[in-house]
Tab-separated table of C-alpha atoms in Angstrom:
chain	number	residue	atom	x	y	z
A	1	UNK	CA	292.798	170.875	115.906
A	2	UNK	CA	291.650	169.856	119.710
A	3	UNK	CA	289.163	171.085	121.965
A	4	UNK	CA	285.487	171.589	121.716
A	5	UNK	CA	284.245	173.104	118.399
A	6	UNK	CA	283.024	176.667	120.189
A	7	UNK	CA	286.854	177.235	120.716
A	8	UNK	CA	287.716	177.423	117.130
A	9	UNK	CA	284.732	177.426	114.583
A	10	UNK	CA	284.345	180.995	113.529
A	11	UNK	CA	281.104	181.440	110.802
A	12	UNK	CA	280.570	184.783	112.070
A	13	UNK	CA	284.386	185.930	112.453
A	14	UNK	CA	283.520	185.568	116.002
A	15	UNK	CA	284.110	182.115	117.982
A	16	UNK	CA	280.821	180.374	118.494
A	17	UNK	CA	281.103	180.185	121.948
A	18	UNK	CA	281.510	183.829	122.357
A	19	UNK	CA	278.907	184.397	119.898
A	20	UNK	CA	276.472	181.900	121.918
A	21	UNK	CA	277.099	184.187	125.248
A	22	UNK	CA	276.118	187.353	123.274
A	23	UNK	CA	272.934	185.825	122.197
A	24	UNK	CA	272.245	184.641	125.847
A	25	UNK	CA	272.943	187.968	126.756
A	26	UNK	CA	270.423	189.812	124.278
A	27	UNK	CA	267.888	187.149	125.511
A	28	UNK	CA	268.678	188.469	129.185
A	29	UNK	CA	268.137	192.068	127.798
A	30	UNK	CA	264.605	191.006	127.467
A	31	UNK	CA	263.997	189.348	130.761
A	32	UNK	CA	265.364	192.101	132.973
A	33	UNK	CA	264.561	195.036	130.522
A	34	UNK	CA	261.041	193.524	130.600
A	35	UNK	CA	260.852	193.525	134.283
A	36	UNK	CA	262.235	197.533	134.409
A	37	UNK	CA	260.170	198.610	131.819
A	38	UNK	CA	256.918	197.312	133.429
A	39	UNK	CA	258.489	198.504	137.000
A	40	UNK	CA	258.791	202.112	135.126
A	41	UNK	CA	255.513	201.836	133.374
A	42	UNK	CA	253.912	201.808	137.067
A	43	UNK	CA	256.157	203.870	138.662
A	44	UNK	CA	255.676	206.635	136.107
A	45	UNK	CA	251.738	206.281	136.063
A	46	UNK	CA	251.868	206.975	139.976
A	47	UNK	CA	250.810	203.663	141.329
A	48	UNK	CA	250.910	203.460	144.942
A	49	UNK	CA	253.494	201.700	146.870
A	50	UNK	CA	256.640	203.056	144.954
A	51	UNK	CA	257.566	205.664	148.035
A	52	UNK	CA	258.622	202.568	149.700
A	53	UNK	CA	261.902	202.961	148.008
A	54	UNK	CA	262.598	205.266	150.578
A	55	UNK	CA	262.839	202.045	152.730
A	56	UNK	CA	265.627	200.199	151.066
A	57	UNK	CA	269.233	200.858	152.359
A	58	UNK	CA	271.224	203.144	150.250
A	59	UNK	CA	274.507	201.952	151.829
A	60	UNK	CA	274.014	198.696	151.356
A	61	UNK	CA	273.037	199.071	147.585
A	62	UNK	CA	276.320	201.305	147.248
A	63	UNK	CA	278.377	198.691	149.053
A	64	UNK	CA	276.923	195.878	146.579
A	65	UNK	CA	277.676	197.882	143.751
A	66	UNK	CA	281.198	198.560	144.956
A	67	UNK	CA	281.438	194.562	145.638
A	68	UNK	CA	279.868	193.777	141.897
A	69	UNK	CA	282.155	196.613	140.211
A	70	UNK	CA	285.209	195.226	141.825
A	71	UNK	CA	284.235	191.330	141.049
A	72	UNK	CA	283.903	192.540	137.423
A	73	UNK	CA	287.475	194.070	137.499
A	74	UNK	CA	289.042	190.569	139.253
A	75	UNK	CA	287.489	188.663	136.518
A	76	UNK	CA	288.753	190.840	133.529
A	77	UNK	CA	292.169	190.550	134.772
A	78	UNK	CA	291.406	186.670	134.997
A	79	UNK	CA	290.809	187.062	131.619
A	80	UNK	CA	293.848	188.995	131.186
A	81	UNK	CA	295.793	186.702	132.874
A	82	UNK	CA	294.848	183.137	130.516
A	83	UNK	CA	295.908	185.476	127.835
A	84	UNK	CA	299.201	185.474	129.152
A	85	UNK	CA	299.174	181.779	129.792
A	86	UNK	CA	299.613	182.620	133.817
A	87	UNK	CA	297.045	179.774	135.193
A	88	UNK	CA	298.027	180.183	138.743
A	89	UNK	CA	296.816	183.932	138.485
A	90	UNK	CA	293.702	183.382	136.438
A	91	UNK	CA	292.524	180.521	139.091
A	92	UNK	CA	292.823	183.026	141.948
A	93	UNK	CA	291.238	185.956	140.054
A	94	UNK	CA	288.274	183.496	139.471
A	95	UNK	CA	288.178	183.003	142.958
A	96	UNK	CA	288.417	186.351	144.000
A	97	UNK	CA	285.211	187.142	141.651
A	98	UNK	CA	283.811	184.391	143.329
A	99	UNK	CA	284.199	185.779	146.947
A	100	UNK	CA	282.783	189.061	145.718
A	101	UNK	CA	279.570	187.131	144.353
A	102	UNK	CA	279.367	185.740	147.905
A	103	UNK	CA	279.588	189.411	149.673
A	104	UNK	CA	276.929	190.401	147.450
A	105	UNK	CA	274.917	187.424	148.286
A	106	UNK	CA	275.274	188.176	152.044
A	107	UNK	CA	274.515	191.583	152.358
A	108	UNK	CA	271.184	190.850	150.104
A	109	UNK	CA	270.330	188.338	152.376
A	110	UNK	CA	271.021	190.516	155.177
A	111	UNK	CA	268.892	193.305	153.451
A	112	UNK	CA	266.081	190.709	153.019
A	113	UNK	CA	266.132	189.788	156.415
A	114	UNK	CA	265.675	193.149	157.673
A	115	UNK	CA	262.695	193.773	155.323
A	116	UNK	CA	261.126	190.753	155.916
A	117	UNK	CA	261.150	191.246	159.752
A	118	UNK	CA	259.731	194.677	159.134
A	119	UNK	CA	256.870	193.274	157.479
A	120	UNK	CA	258.128	194.245	153.520
A	121	UNK	CA	257.196	190.900	152.184
A	122	UNK	CA	256.739	190.218	148.328
A	123	UNK	CA	252.914	190.653	148.637
A	124	UNK	CA	252.901	193.846	150.275
A	125	UNK	CA	252.499	196.243	147.290
A	126	UNK	CA	253.773	196.677	143.941
A	127	UNK	CA	257.183	198.324	144.720
A	128	UNK	CA	258.090	194.779	146.791
A	129	UNK	CA	256.882	192.897	144.241
A	130	UNK	CA	259.486	194.325	141.900
A	131	UNK	CA	262.005	194.705	144.373
A	132	UNK	CA	262.069	190.713	145.222
A	133	UNK	CA	261.324	189.812	141.950
A	134	UNK	CA	264.036	191.335	140.330
A	135	UNK	CA	266.838	191.243	142.663
A	136	UNK	CA	265.954	187.915	143.314
A	137	UNK	CA	266.002	187.111	139.489
A	138	UNK	CA	269.627	188.620	139.457
A	139	UNK	CA	270.578	186.852	142.472
A	140	UNK	CA	269.927	183.688	140.816
A	141	UNK	CA	272.075	184.916	138.247
A	142	UNK	CA	275.216	185.707	140.448
A	143	UNK	CA	274.849	182.260	141.836
A	144	UNK	CA	274.624	180.531	138.572
A	145	UNK	CA	277.531	182.483	137.444
A	146	UNK	CA	279.215	181.592	140.581
A	147	UNK	CA	279.038	177.784	140.261
A	148	UNK	CA	280.075	177.948	136.373
A	149	UNK	CA	283.377	180.024	137.486
A	150	UNK	CA	284.021	177.849	139.600
A	151	UNK	CA	284.094	174.475	137.327
A	152	UNK	CA	286.148	176.577	135.156
A	153	UNK	CA	288.244	177.426	137.714
A	154	UNK	CA	289.240	173.395	137.998
A	155	UNK	CA	289.271	173.474	134.138
A	156	UNK	CA	291.886	176.070	134.049
A	157	UNK	CA	293.855	174.308	137.094
A	158	UNK	CA	294.002	171.110	134.822
A	159	UNK	CA	294.894	173.288	131.576
A	160	UNK	CA	292.311	172.771	129.407
A	161	UNK	CA	289.006	175.354	128.102
A	162	UNK	CA	291.057	178.555	128.496
A	163	UNK	CA	288.623	180.453	126.263
A	164	UNK	CA	285.864	179.986	128.636
A	165	UNK	CA	287.507	182.450	131.376
A	166	UNK	CA	286.319	185.293	128.692
A	167	UNK	CA	283.003	183.706	128.248
A	168	UNK	CA	281.959	183.811	131.638
A	169	UNK	CA	283.586	187.120	131.846
A	170	UNK	CA	281.367	188.595	129.498
A	171	UNK	CA	278.382	186.949	131.453
A	172	UNK	CA	279.365	188.292	134.818
A	173	UNK	CA	279.830	191.958	133.562
A	174	UNK	CA	276.551	191.503	131.857
A	175	UNK	CA	275.038	190.477	135.885
A	176	UNK	CA	277.214	193.775	136.861
A	177	UNK	CA	275.726	195.895	134.694
A	178	UNK	CA	272.079	194.962	135.058
A	179	UNK	CA	272.935	195.768	139.083
A	180	UNK	CA	273.852	199.104	137.781
A	181	UNK	CA	270.513	199.874	136.621
A	182	UNK	CA	269.009	198.042	139.411
A	183	UNK	CA	270.525	200.227	142.217
A	184	UNK	CA	268.970	203.755	141.304
A	185	UNK	CA	265.831	202.261	140.354
A	186	UNK	CA	265.340	200.506	143.809
A	187	UNK	CA	267.494	202.260	146.145
A	188	UNK	CA	267.772	206.046	144.995
A	189	UNK	CA	264.901	207.019	143.011
A	190	UNK	CA	262.211	207.247	146.096
A	191	UNK	CA	260.365	210.204	144.638
B	1	UNK	CA	290.373	183.317	123.295
B	2	UNK	CA	289.563	187.197	122.607
B	3	UNK	CA	290.898	188.630	119.247
B	4	UNK	CA	294.261	190.404	118.989
B	5	UNK	CA	293.980	193.834	120.544
B	6	UNK	CA	295.692	195.681	123.588
B	7	UNK	CA	294.097	195.220	127.081
B	8	UNK	CA	292.854	198.397	128.351
B	9	UNK	CA	294.206	199.810	131.609
B	10	UNK	CA	291.500	198.016	133.634
B	11	UNK	CA	292.646	199.539	137.046
B	12	UNK	CA	291.776	202.885	135.622
B	13	UNK	CA	288.640	202.067	134.460
B	14	UNK	CA	287.452	200.653	137.641
B	15	UNK	CA	288.840	204.052	139.508
B	16	UNK	CA	286.299	205.787	137.305
B	17	UNK	CA	283.611	203.269	138.013
B	18	UNK	CA	283.961	204.150	141.371
B	19	UNK	CA	283.906	207.764	141.210
B	20	UNK	CA	280.912	207.472	139.226
B	21	UNK	CA	279.378	205.379	142.030
B	22	UNK	CA	280.201	208.096	144.608
B	23	UNK	CA	278.287	210.965	142.430
B	24	UNK	CA	275.339	208.703	142.024
B	25	UNK	CA	275.166	208.123	146.151
B	26	UNK	CA	275.747	211.827	146.569
B	27	UNK	CA	273.465	213.137	143.956
B	28	UNK	CA	270.369	212.464	145.888
B	29	UNK	CA	271.525	214.216	149.089
B	30	UNK	CA	270.775	217.740	147.102
B	31	UNK	CA	267.325	216.631	147.368
B	32	UNK	CA	266.515	217.834	143.632
B	33	UNK	CA	264.510	215.610	141.890
B	34	UNK	CA	266.350	216.439	138.454
B	35	UNK	CA	269.591	216.158	139.759
B	36	UNK	CA	268.957	212.895	141.262
B	37	UNK	CA	267.654	211.493	137.622
B	38	UNK	CA	270.838	212.787	135.878
B	39	UNK	CA	273.496	211.953	138.773
B	40	UNK	CA	271.253	208.257	139.418
B	41	UNK	CA	270.340	207.319	135.972
B	42	UNK	CA	272.685	209.525	133.874
B	43	UNK	CA	275.608	208.036	135.480
B	44	UNK	CA	274.163	204.398	135.181
B	45	UNK	CA	274.093	204.842	131.589
B	46	UNK	CA	277.892	206.231	131.762
B	47	UNK	CA	278.913	202.975	134.196
B	48	UNK	CA	277.018	200.609	131.680
B	49	UNK	CA	279.008	202.195	128.792
B	50	UNK	CA	282.941	201.592	130.548
B	51	UNK	CA	281.596	198.006	131.714
B	52	UNK	CA	280.270	196.834	128.269
B	53	UNK	CA	283.028	198.585	126.102
B	54	UNK	CA	286.007	197.791	128.188
B	55	UNK	CA	285.378	195.099	130.644
B	56	UNK	CA	283.107	193.388	127.993
B	57	UNK	CA	285.476	194.327	125.234
B	58	UNK	CA	282.210	195.599	123.117
B	59	UNK	CA	284.601	198.223	121.929
B	60	UNK	CA	287.088	195.513	120.176
B	61	UNK	CA	283.961	193.604	119.332
B	62	UNK	CA	282.588	192.982	115.492
B	63	UNK	CA	279.749	194.966	114.329
B	64	UNK	CA	277.109	191.921	114.542
B	65	UNK	CA	277.483	192.048	118.310
B	66	UNK	CA	276.539	195.587	118.202
B	67	UNK	CA	273.629	195.574	115.861
B	68	UNK	CA	272.381	192.510	117.725
B	69	UNK	CA	272.226	194.257	121.165
B	70	UNK	CA	271.402	197.559	119.857
B	71	UNK	CA	268.567	195.338	117.898
B	72	UNK	CA	267.273	194.010	121.645
B	73	UNK	CA	267.530	197.568	123.246
B	74	UNK	CA	265.229	198.861	120.330
B	75	UNK	CA	262.752	196.234	120.574
B	76	UNK	CA	262.539	196.957	124.439
B	77	UNK	CA	261.652	200.582	123.390
B	78	UNK	CA	258.863	199.189	121.163
B	79	UNK	CA	257.353	197.367	124.268
B	80	UNK	CA	257.882	200.214	126.376
B	81	UNK	CA	256.260	203.049	123.976
B	82	UNK	CA	253.771	200.792	122.703
B	83	UNK	CA	252.056	200.085	126.046
B	84	UNK	CA	252.978	203.279	127.629
B	85	UNK	CA	249.848	205.043	126.242
B	86	UNK	CA	247.518	202.410	127.189
B	87	UNK	CA	248.403	202.885	130.915
B	88	UNK	CA	249.148	206.731	130.981
B	89	UNK	CA	247.034	208.381	128.283
B	90	UNK	CA	243.690	208.334	130.023
B	91	UNK	CA	242.058	211.547	128.892
B	92	UNK	CA	240.304	211.984	125.803
B	93	UNK	CA	237.026	209.984	124.303
B	94	UNK	CA	238.590	206.730	123.578
B	95	UNK	CA	240.334	205.941	126.852
B	96	UNK	CA	238.892	205.085	129.807
B	97	UNK	CA	240.653	205.041	132.974
B	98	UNK	CA	238.923	202.038	134.480
B	99	UNK	CA	241.542	201.939	137.521
B	100	UNK	CA	240.403	205.222	138.605
B	101	UNK	CA	236.410	204.884	138.074
B	102	UNK	CA	237.117	200.880	139.205
B	103	UNK	CA	235.146	199.562	136.319
B	104	UNK	CA	237.582	197.331	135.484
B	105	UNK	CA	237.538	196.019	138.970
B	106	UNK	CA	233.873	195.106	138.445
B	107	UNK	CA	234.249	193.905	135.158
B	108	UNK	CA	237.098	191.655	136.500
B	109	UNK	CA	239.576	193.405	133.915
């Protein structure tokens, strides 16, 4: 059989490439989960500064949630399309997803600028330290996912490594999933 | 490529996710903290289930992946509940709230 070994080797009954992505995500649970845990510990302990969650824009956060949920839909549709062998549709859906990532980053940049010009910088208090660390790390994951998706899309156009659409999809859904929790933590729970 | 299974109706799941998003945005407008917690975090858990189960195909995935992810979340719980008492339970003879009495600042802890 041709192609990378991750495509067809199944020591656990799961293609090795997909198993590797799940392992990666298990480690990501600790990275983001550790941050969220520390955030909750400080917030529940009544540390000063957390009332600043009232200063974040729920509208911007909600729009970004909508954008990421929609981009999750487009990448899963890309996966369904490649399983039907439709490379053109897959390529298009992947680029819709990248577009979603770009809109997300654009709104995030707008938000960051607004906060920084009002003096809410990373060193202001614990809330803003967590805000910039968590959303910044999340944004880096968005950028990483977009770059990988772009590379995969060109592979698809050339006609190889089809299995990678599913793999990047699983990763992208996780990025979406992290945001699903960051949204209520940083934007809604301002009490 | 994924193992053979029927693809769920992704558009329908996306609609549900948007409905849940709307509820999580509207919930805090009532300004009842308990309701906000339910509509914000309760709905976040439901949304994450929908994304994980259907978009990530976890519903069709082998048990070993469920085991791997559940173990990660349990260990995260151990981290939280293992360190929470140190930070929050400052009453009693064995605990010193050094942040409140500023003694940890003097000791450079």
